[in-house]
PDB file of C-alpha atoms in Angstrom:
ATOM      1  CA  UNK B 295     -59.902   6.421 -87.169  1.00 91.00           C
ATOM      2  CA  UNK B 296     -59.842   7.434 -90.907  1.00 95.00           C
ATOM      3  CA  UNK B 297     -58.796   5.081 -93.833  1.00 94.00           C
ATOM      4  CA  UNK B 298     -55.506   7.405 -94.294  1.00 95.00           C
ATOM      5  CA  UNK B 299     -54.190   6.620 -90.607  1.00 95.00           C
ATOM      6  CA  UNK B 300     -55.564   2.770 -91.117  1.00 94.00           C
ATOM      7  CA  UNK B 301     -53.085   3.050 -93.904  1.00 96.00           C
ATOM      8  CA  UNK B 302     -50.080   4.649 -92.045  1.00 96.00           C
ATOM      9  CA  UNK B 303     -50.248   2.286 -89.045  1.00 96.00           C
ATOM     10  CA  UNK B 304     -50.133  -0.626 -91.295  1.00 96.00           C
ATOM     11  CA  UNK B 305     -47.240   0.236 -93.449  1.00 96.00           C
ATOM     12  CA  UNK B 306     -45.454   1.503 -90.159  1.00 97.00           C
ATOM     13  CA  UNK B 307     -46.103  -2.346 -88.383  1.00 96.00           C
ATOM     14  CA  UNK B 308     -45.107  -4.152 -92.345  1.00 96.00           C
ATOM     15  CA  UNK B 309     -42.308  -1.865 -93.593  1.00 96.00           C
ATOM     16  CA  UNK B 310     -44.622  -2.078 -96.799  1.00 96.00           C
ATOM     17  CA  UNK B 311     -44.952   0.937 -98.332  1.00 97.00           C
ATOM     18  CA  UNK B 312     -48.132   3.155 -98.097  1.00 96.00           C
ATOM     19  CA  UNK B 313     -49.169   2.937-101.994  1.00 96.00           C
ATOM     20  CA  UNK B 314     -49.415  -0.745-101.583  1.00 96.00           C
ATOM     21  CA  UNK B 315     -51.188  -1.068 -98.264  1.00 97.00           C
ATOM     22  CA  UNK B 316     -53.529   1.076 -99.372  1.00 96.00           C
ATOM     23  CA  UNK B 317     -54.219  -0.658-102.802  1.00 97.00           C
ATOM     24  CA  UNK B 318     -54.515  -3.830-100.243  1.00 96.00           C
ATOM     25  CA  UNK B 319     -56.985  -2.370 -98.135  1.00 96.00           C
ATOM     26  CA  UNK B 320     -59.112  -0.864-101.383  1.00 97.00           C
ATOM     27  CA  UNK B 321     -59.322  -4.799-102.728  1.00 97.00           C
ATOM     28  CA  UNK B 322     -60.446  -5.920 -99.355  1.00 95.00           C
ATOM     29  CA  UNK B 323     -63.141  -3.168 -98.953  1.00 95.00           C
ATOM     30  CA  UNK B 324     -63.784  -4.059-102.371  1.00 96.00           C
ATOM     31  CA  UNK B 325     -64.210  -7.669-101.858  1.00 95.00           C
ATOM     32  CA  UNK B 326     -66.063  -7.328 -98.988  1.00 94.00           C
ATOM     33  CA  UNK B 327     -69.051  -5.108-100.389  1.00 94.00           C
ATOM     34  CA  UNK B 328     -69.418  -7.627-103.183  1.00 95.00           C
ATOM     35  CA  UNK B 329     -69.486 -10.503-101.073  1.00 94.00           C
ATOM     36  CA  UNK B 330     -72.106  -9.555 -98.821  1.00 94.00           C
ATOM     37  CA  UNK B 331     -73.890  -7.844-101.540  1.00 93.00           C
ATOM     38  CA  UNK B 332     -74.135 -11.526-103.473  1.00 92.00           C
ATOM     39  CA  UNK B 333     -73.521 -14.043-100.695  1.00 86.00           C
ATOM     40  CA  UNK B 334     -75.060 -11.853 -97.523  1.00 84.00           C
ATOM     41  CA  UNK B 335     -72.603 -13.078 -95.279  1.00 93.00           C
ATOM     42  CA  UNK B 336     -69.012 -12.843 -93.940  1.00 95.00           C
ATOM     43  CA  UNK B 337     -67.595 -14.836 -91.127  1.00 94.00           C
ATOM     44  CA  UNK B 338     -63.918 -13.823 -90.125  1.00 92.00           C
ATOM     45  CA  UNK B 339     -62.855 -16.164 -87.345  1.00 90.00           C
ATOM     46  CA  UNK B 340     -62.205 -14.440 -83.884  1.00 87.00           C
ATOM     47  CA  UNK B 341     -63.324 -10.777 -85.610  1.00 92.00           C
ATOM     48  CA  UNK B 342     -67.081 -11.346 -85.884  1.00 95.00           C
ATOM     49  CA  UNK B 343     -69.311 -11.576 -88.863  1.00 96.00           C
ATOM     50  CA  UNK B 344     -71.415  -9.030 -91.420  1.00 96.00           C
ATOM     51  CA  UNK B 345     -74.392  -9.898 -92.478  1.00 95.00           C
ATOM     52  CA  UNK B 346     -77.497  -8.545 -94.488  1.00 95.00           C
ATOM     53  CA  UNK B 347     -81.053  -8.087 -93.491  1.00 94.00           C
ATOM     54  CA  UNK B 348     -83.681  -7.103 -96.116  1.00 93.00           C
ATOM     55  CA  UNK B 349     -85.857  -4.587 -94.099  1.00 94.00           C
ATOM     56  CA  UNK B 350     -89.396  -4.609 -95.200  1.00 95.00           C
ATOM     57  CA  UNK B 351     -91.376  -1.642 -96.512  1.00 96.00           C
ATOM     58  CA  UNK B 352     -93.193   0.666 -94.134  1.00 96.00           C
ATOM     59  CA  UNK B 353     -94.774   3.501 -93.305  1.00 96.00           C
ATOM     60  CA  UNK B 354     -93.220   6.291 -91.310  1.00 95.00           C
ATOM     61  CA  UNK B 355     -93.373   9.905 -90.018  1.00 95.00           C
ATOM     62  CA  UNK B 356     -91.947  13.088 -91.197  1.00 94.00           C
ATOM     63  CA  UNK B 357     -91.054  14.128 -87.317  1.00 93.00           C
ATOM     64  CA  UNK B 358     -91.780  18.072 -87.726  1.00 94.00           C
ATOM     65  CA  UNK B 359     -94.552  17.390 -89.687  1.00 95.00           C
ATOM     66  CA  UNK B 360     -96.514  14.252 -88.503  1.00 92.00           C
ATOM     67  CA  UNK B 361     -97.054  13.338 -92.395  1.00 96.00           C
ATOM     68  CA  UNK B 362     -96.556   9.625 -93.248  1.00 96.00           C
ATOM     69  CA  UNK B 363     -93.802   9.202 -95.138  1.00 95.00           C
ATOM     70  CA  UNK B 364     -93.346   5.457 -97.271  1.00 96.00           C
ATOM     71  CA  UNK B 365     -89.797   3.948 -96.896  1.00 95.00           C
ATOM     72  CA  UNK B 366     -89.120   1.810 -99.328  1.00 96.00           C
ATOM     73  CA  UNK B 367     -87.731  -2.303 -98.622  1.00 95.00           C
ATOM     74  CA  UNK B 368     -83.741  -2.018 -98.459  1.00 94.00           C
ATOM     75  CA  UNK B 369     -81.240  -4.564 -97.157  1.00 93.00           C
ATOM     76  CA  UNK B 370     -78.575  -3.619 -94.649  1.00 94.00           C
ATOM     77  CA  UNK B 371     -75.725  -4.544 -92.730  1.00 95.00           C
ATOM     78  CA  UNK B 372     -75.226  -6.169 -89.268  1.00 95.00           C
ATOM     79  CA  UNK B 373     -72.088  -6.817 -87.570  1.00 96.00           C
ATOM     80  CA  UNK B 374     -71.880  -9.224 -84.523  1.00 95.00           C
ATOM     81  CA  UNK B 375     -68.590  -9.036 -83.008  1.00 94.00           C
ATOM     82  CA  UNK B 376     -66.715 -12.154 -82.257  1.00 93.00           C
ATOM     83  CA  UNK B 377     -65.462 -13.782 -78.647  1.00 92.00           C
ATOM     84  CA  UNK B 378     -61.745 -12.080 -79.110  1.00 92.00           C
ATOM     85  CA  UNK B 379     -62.909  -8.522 -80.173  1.00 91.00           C
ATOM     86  CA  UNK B 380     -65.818  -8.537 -77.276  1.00 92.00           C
ATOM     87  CA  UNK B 381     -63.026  -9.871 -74.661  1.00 92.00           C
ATOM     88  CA  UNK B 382     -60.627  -7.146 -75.725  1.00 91.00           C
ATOM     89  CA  UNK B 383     -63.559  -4.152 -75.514  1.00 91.00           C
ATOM     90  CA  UNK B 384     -64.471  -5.390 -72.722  1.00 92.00           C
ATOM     91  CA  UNK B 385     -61.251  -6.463 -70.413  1.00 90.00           C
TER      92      UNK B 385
END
């Protein structure tokens, strides 16, 4: 699903119109990136949560080539999904 039909489903179910569910769903995006950027965590009751790793540095291989290749440290994002989401994907 893209952001545009995100957008069109919600204003269908509101009655809002698209311009404004869309400027909603840009502050939550928004809001959410900074938050787990700064806090490293996001816990939305029933949904699941995000949080962040920090990866450590390492070595790795170019696969064609067999050359080591460095990869730098980097933090990243990990989503566990909560009791009501699992249930539904899985009922």
């Amino acid at each position: 699903m893209t952001k545009r039909s995100f957008v069109n489903r919600i204003a269908v179910a509101t009655g809002y119109p698209k311009v404004h569910v869309d400027q909603i769903i840009d502050l939550f995006l928004e809001q959410l990136v900074d938050t787990l950027a700064n806090d490293g965590r996001i816990e939305l009751r029933d949904f699941g949560v995000f949080r962040t790793v920090e990866l450590d540095a390492r070595v790795g291989r170019n696969p064609r080539t067999g050359a080591p290749v460095d990869i730098p440290a980097a933090r990243h994002v990990r989503f566990r999904a909560g009791k009501l989401m699992r249930d539904e994907l899985n009922r």
